[in-house]
mmCIF file of C-alpha atoms and ligand atoms in Angstrom:
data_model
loop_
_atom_site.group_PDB
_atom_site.id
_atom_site.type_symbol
_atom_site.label_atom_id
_atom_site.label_comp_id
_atom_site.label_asym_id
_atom_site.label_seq_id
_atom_site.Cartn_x
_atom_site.Cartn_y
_atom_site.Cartn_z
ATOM 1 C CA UNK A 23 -11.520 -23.826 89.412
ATOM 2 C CA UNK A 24 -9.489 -22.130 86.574
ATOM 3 C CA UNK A 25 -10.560 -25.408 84.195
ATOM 4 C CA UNK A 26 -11.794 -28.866 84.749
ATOM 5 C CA UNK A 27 -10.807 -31.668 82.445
ATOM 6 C CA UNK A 28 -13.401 -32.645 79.977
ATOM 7 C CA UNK A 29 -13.280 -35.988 78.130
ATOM 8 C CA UNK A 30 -11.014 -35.180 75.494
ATOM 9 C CA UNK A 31 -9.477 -31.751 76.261
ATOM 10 C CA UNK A 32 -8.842 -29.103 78.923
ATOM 11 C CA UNK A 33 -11.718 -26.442 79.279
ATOM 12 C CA UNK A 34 -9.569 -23.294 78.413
ATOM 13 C CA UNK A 35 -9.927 -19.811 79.965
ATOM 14 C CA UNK A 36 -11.727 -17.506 77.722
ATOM 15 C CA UNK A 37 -8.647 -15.581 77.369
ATOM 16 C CA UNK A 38 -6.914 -18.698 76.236
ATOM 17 C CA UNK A 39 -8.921 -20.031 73.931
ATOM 18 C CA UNK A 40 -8.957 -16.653 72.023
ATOM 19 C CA UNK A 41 -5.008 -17.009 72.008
ATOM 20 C CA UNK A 42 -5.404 -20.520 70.791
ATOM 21 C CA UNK A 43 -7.395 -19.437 67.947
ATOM 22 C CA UNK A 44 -4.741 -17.826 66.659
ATOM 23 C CA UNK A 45 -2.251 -20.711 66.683
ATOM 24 C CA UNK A 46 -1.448 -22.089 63.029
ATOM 25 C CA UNK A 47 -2.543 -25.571 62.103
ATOM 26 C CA UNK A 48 0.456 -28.187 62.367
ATOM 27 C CA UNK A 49 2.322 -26.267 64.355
ATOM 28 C CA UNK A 50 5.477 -26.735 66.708
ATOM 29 C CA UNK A 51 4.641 -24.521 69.238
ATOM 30 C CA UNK A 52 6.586 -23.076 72.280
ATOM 31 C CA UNK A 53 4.639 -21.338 75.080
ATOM 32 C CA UNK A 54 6.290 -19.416 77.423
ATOM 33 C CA UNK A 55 5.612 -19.164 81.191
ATOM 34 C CA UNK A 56 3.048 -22.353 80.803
ATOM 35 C CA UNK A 57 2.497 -22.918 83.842
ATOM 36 C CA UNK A 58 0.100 -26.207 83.815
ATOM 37 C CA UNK A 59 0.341 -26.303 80.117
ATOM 38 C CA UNK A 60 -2.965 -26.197 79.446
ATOM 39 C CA UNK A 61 -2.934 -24.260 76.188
ATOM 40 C CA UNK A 62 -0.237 -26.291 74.546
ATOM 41 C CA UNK A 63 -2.149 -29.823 75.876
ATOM 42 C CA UNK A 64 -5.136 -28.427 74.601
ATOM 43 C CA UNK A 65 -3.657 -27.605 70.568
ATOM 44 C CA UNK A 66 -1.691 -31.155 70.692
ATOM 45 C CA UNK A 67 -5.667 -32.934 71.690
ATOM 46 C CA UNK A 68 -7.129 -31.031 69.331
ATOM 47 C CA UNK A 69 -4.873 -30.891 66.309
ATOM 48 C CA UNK A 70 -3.274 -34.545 65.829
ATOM 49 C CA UNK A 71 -0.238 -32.567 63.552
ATOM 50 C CA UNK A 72 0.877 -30.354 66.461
ATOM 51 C CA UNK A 73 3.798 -30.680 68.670
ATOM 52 C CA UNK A 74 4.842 -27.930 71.574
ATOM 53 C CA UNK A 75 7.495 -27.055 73.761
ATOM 54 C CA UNK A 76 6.327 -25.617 77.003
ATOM 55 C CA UNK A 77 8.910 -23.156 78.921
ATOM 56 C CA UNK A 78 8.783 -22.779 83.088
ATOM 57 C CA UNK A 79 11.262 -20.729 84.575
ATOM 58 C CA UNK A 80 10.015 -22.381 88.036
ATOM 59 C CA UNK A 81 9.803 -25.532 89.104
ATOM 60 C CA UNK A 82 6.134 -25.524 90.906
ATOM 61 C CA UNK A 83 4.647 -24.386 87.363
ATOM 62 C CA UNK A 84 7.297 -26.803 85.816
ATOM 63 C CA UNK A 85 6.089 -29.776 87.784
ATOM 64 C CA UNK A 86 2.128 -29.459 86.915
ATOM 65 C CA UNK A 87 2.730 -28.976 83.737
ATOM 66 C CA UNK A 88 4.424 -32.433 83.983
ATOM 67 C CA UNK A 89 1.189 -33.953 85.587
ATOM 68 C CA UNK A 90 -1.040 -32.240 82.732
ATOM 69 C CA UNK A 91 1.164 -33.821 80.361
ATOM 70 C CA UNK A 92 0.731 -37.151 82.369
ATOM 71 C CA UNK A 93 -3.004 -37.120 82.678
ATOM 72 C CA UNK A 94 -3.409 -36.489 79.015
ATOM 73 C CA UNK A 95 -0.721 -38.587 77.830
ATOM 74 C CA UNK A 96 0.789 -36.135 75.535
ATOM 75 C CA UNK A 97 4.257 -36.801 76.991
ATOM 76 C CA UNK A 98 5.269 -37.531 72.958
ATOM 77 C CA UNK A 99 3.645 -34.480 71.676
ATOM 78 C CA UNK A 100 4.435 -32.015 74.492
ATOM 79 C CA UNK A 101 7.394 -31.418 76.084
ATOM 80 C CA UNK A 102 8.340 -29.500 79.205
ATOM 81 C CA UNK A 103 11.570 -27.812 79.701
ATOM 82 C CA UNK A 104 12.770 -25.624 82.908
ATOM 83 C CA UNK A 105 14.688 -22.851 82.002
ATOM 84 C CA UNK A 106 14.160 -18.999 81.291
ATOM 85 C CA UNK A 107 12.029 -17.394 78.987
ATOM 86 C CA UNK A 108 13.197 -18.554 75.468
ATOM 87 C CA UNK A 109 16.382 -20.155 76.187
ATOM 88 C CA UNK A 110 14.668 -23.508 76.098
ATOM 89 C CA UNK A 111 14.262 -23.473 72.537
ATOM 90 C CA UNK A 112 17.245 -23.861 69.666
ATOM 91 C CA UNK A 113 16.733 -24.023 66.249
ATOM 92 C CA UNK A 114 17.095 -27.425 65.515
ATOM 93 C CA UNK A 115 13.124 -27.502 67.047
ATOM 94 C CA UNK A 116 12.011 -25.529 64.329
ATOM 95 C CA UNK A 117 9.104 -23.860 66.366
ATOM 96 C CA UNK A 118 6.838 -21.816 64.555
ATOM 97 C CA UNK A 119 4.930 -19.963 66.779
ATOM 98 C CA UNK A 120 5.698 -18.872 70.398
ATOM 99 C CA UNK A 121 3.016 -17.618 72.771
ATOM 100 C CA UNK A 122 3.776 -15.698 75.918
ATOM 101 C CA UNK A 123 0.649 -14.945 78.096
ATOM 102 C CA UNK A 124 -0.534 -13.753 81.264
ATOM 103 C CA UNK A 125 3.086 -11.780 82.236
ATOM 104 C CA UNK A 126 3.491 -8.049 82.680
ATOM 105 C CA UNK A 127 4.773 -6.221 79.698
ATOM 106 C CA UNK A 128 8.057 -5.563 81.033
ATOM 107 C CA UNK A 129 8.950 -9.469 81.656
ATOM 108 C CA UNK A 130 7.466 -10.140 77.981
ATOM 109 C CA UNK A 131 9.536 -7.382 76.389
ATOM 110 C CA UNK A 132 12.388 -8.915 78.681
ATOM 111 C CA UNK A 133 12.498 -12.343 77.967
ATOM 112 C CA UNK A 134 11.675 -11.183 73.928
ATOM 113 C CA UNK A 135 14.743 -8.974 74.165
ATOM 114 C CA UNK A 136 17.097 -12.046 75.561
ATOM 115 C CA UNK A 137 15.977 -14.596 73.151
ATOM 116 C CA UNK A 138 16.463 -12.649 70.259
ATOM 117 C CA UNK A 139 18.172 -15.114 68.559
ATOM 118 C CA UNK A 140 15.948 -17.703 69.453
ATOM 119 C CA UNK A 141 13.024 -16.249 66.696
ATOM 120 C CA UNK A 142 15.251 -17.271 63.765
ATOM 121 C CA UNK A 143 12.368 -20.064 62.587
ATOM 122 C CA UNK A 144 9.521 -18.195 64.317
ATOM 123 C CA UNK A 145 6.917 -17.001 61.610
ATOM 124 C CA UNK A 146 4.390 -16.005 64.184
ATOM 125 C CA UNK A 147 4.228 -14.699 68.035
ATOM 126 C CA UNK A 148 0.968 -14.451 70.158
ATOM 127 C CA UNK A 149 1.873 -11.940 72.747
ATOM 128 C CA UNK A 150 -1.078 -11.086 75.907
ATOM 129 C CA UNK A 151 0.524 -8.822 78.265
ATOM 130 C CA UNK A 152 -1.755 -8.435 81.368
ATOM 131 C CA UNK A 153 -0.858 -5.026 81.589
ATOM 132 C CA UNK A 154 0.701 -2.085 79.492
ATOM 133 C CA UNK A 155 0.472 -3.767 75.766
ATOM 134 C CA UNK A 156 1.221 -0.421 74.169
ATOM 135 C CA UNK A 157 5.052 -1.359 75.255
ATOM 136 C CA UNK A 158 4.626 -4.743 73.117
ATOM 137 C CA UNK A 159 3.216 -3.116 70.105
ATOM 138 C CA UNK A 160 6.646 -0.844 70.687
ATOM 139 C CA UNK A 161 8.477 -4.103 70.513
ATOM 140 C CA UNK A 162 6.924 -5.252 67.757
ATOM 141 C CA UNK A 163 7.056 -2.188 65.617
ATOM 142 C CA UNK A 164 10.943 -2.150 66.529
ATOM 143 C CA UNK A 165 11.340 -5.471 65.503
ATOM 144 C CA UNK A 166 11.252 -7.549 62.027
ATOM 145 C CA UNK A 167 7.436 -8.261 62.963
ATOM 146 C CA UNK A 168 3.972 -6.716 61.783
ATOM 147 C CA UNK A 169 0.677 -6.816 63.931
ATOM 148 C CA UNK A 170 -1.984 -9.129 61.810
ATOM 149 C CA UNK A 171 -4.616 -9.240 64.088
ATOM 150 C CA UNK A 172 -5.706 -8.393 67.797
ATOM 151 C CA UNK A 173 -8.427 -8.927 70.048
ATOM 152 C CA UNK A 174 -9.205 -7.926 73.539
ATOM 153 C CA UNK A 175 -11.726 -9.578 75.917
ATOM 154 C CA UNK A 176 -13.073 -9.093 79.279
ATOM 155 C CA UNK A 177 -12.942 -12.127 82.206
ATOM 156 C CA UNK A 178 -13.441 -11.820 85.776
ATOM 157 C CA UNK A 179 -13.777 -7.702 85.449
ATOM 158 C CA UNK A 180 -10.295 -7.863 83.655
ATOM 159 C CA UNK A 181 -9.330 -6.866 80.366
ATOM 160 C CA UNK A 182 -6.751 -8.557 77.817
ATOM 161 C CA UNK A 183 -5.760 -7.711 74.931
ATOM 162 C CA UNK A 184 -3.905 -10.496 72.975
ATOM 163 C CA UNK A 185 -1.062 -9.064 70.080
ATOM 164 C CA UNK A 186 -0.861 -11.268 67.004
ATOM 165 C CA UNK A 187 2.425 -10.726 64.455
ATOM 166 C CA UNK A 188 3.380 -12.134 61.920
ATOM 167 C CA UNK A 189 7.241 -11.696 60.739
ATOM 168 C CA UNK A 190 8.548 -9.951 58.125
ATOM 169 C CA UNK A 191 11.495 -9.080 55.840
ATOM 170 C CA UNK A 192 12.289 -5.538 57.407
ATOM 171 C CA UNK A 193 11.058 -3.360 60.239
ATOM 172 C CA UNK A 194 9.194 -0.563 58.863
ATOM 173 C CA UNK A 195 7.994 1.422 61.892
ATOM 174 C CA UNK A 196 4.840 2.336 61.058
ATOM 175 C CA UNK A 197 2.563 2.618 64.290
ATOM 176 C CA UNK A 198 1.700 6.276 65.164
ATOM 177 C CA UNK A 199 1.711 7.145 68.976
ATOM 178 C CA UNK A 200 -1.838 6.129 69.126
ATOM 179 C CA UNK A 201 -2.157 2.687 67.410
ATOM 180 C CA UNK A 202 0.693 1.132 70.273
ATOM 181 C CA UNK A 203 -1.176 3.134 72.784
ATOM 182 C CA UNK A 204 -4.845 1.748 71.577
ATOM 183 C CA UNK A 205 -3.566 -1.021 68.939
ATOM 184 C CA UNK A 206 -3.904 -0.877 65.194
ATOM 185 C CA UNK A 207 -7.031 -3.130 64.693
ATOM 186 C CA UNK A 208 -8.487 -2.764 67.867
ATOM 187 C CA UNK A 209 -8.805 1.217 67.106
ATOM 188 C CA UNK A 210 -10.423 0.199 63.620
ATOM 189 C CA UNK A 211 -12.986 -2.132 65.517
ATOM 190 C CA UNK A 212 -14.213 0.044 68.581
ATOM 191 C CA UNK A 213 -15.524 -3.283 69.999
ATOM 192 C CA UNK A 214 -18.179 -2.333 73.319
ATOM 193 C CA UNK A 215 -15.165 -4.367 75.390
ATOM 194 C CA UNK A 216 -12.672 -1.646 74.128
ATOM 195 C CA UNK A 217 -14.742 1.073 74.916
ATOM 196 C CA UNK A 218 -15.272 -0.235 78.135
ATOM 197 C CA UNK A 219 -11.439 -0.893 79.312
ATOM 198 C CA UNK A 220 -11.065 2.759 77.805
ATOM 199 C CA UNK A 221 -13.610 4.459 79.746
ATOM 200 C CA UNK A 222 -12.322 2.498 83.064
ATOM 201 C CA UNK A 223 -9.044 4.141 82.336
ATOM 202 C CA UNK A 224 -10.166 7.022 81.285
ATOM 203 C CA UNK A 225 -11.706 7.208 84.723
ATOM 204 C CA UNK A 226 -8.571 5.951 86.589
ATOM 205 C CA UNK A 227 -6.064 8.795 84.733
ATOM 206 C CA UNK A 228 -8.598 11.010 85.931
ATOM 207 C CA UNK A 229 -8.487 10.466 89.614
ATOM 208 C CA UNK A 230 -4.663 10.145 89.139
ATOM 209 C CA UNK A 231 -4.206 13.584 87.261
ATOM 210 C CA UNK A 232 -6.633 15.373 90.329
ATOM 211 C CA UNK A 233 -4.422 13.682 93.006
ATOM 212 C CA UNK A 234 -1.313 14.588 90.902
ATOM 213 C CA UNK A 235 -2.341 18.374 90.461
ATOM 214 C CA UNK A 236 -3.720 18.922 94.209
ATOM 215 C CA UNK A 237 0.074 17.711 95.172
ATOM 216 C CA UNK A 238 2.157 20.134 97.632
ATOM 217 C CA UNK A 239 4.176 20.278 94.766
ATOM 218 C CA UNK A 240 2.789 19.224 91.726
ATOM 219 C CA UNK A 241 4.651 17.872 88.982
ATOM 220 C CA UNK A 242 4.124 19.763 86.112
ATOM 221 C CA UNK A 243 5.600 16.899 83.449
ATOM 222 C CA UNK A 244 3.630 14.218 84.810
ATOM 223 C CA UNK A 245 0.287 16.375 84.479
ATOM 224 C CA UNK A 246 1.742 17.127 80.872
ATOM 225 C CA UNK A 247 1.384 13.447 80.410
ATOM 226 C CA UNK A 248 -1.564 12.391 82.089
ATOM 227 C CA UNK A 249 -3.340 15.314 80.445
ATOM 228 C CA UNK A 250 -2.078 14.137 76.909
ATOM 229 C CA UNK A 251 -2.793 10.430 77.407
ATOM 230 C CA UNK A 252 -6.438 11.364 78.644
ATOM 231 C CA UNK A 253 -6.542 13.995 75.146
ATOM 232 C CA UNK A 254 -5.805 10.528 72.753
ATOM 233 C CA UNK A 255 -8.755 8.683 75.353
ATOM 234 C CA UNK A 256 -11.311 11.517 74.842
ATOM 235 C CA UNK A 257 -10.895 11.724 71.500
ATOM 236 C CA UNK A 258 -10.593 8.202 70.286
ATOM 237 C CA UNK A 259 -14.220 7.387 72.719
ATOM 238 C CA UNK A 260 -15.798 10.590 71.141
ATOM 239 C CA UNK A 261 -15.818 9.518 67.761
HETATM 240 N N1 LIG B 29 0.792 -18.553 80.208
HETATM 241 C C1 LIG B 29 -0.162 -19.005 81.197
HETATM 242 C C2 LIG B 29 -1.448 -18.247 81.075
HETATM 243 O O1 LIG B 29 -1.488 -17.284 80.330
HETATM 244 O O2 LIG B 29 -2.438 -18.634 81.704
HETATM 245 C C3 LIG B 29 0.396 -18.859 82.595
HETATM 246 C C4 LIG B 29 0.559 -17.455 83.080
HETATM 247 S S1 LIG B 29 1.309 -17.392 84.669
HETATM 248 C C5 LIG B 29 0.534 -16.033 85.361
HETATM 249 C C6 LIG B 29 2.943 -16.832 84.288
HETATM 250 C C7 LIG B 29 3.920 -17.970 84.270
HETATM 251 O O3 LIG B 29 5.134 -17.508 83.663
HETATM 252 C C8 LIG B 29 4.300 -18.437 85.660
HETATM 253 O O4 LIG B 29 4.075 -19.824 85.756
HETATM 254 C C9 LIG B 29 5.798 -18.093 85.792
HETATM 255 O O5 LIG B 29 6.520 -19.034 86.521
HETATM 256 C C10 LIG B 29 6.222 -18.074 84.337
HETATM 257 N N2 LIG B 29 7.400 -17.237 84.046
HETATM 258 C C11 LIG B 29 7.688 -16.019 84.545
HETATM 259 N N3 LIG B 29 8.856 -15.561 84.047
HETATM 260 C C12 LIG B 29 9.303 -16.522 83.196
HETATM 261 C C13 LIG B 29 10.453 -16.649 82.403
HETATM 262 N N4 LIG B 29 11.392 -15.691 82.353
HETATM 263 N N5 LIG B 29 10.617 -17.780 81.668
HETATM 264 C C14 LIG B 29 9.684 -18.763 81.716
HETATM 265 N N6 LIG B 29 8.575 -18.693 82.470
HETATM 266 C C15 LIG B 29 8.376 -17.599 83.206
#
């Protein structure tokens, strides 16, 4: 079972109890794609200030994140609202911090893109694409937000890497090709977990780049590629 309710609070994943370390005190909190809204149930149990908005786009997901609300009796600390990505939230809710999690980084980039004008009051976002995170640093650099932190973990032979930004008063652009690639302060720590998720892919582009070159017709740009993203791997495990 994905978590079983304790006494007090829900058991969180270990990938979403990193994310929840990096929620604010007090906050008003909107998470995105909650499905059972277990990480905003678990913030309003364990912080008495706290009060979050959880988004479903779905009704299924929408529905049990009713009943978690239910069995905890949260219902006047968390509410659940159907609608997509960040179009449940206005201003007048002066959230703080949003959270998307567990999405690919397309949707996440997506549903950041539409709701623009949703981030007016939003000091902080916790972003954890499941895949492809270098295009959410992208975002981030692009936008009027700066990375503050990062982590990445490994659970159930998967690897996450969670994206924590803070805003600020102008974009500045200053990732190089390899911190969105590898991440800012994930490159500075060289945890064992990040060497790991980079030797699996170095492994993976390598297979790819052999299938790609023993083609009929092999494309030359997209061994160009491969060949340059597996340069940045070699050389950022190497040292
Ligand atoms: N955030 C939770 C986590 O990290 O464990 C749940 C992740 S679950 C895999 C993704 C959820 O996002 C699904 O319940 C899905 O219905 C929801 N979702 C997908 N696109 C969405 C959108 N545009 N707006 C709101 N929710 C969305």
């Amino acid at each position: 079972m994905y978590w079983r309710k304790s006494m007090e609070v829900p058991i969180l994943s270990k990938r979403l109890m990193k994310i929840a370390t990096y929620i604010p005190k007090s906050p008003i909190l909107a998470d995105i794609g909650s499905d059972h809204a277990y990480l905003p149930c678990y913030i309003c149990l364990k912080d008495k200030e706290a009060k979050a908005i959880a988004g479903e786009v779905r009704i299924g997901p929408y529905e049990r994140a009713v009943q978690t609300v239910r069995n905890y009796q949260l219902e006047n600390k968390v509410e659940i609202r159907l609608g997509n990505g960040l179009e449940i939230i206005s201003e007048k809710d002066q959230v703080c911090t949003v959270t998307i999690a567990g999405m690919g980084a397309s949707l996440i980039e997506k549903i950041l893109n539409e709701g623009k004008n949703k981030l007016k009051t939003v000091s902080r976002v916790i972003l954890q694409p499941n895949t492809n995170s270098e295009k959410i640093r992208e975002w981030v650099d692009n936008e009027t937000y700066r990375i503050i932190d990062e982590a990445i973990i490994e659970e159930n032979g998967q690897f996450y890497e969670i994206i924590v930004a803070n805003k600020v008063d102008n974009c500045k652009n200053s990732l190089s090709i390899k911190e969105r690639l590898f991440g800012p302060i994930l490159l500075e720590q060289k945890s064992d977990v990040f060497k790991r998720k980079w030797e699996r892919e170095r492994h993976k582009l390598t297979t790819v780049l052999n299938n790609v070159k023993n083609a009929k017709e092999p494309d030359a740009n997209k061994i160009q590629q491969l060949r340059r993203k597996l340069d940045l791997i070699e050389e950022v495990l190497s040292k």
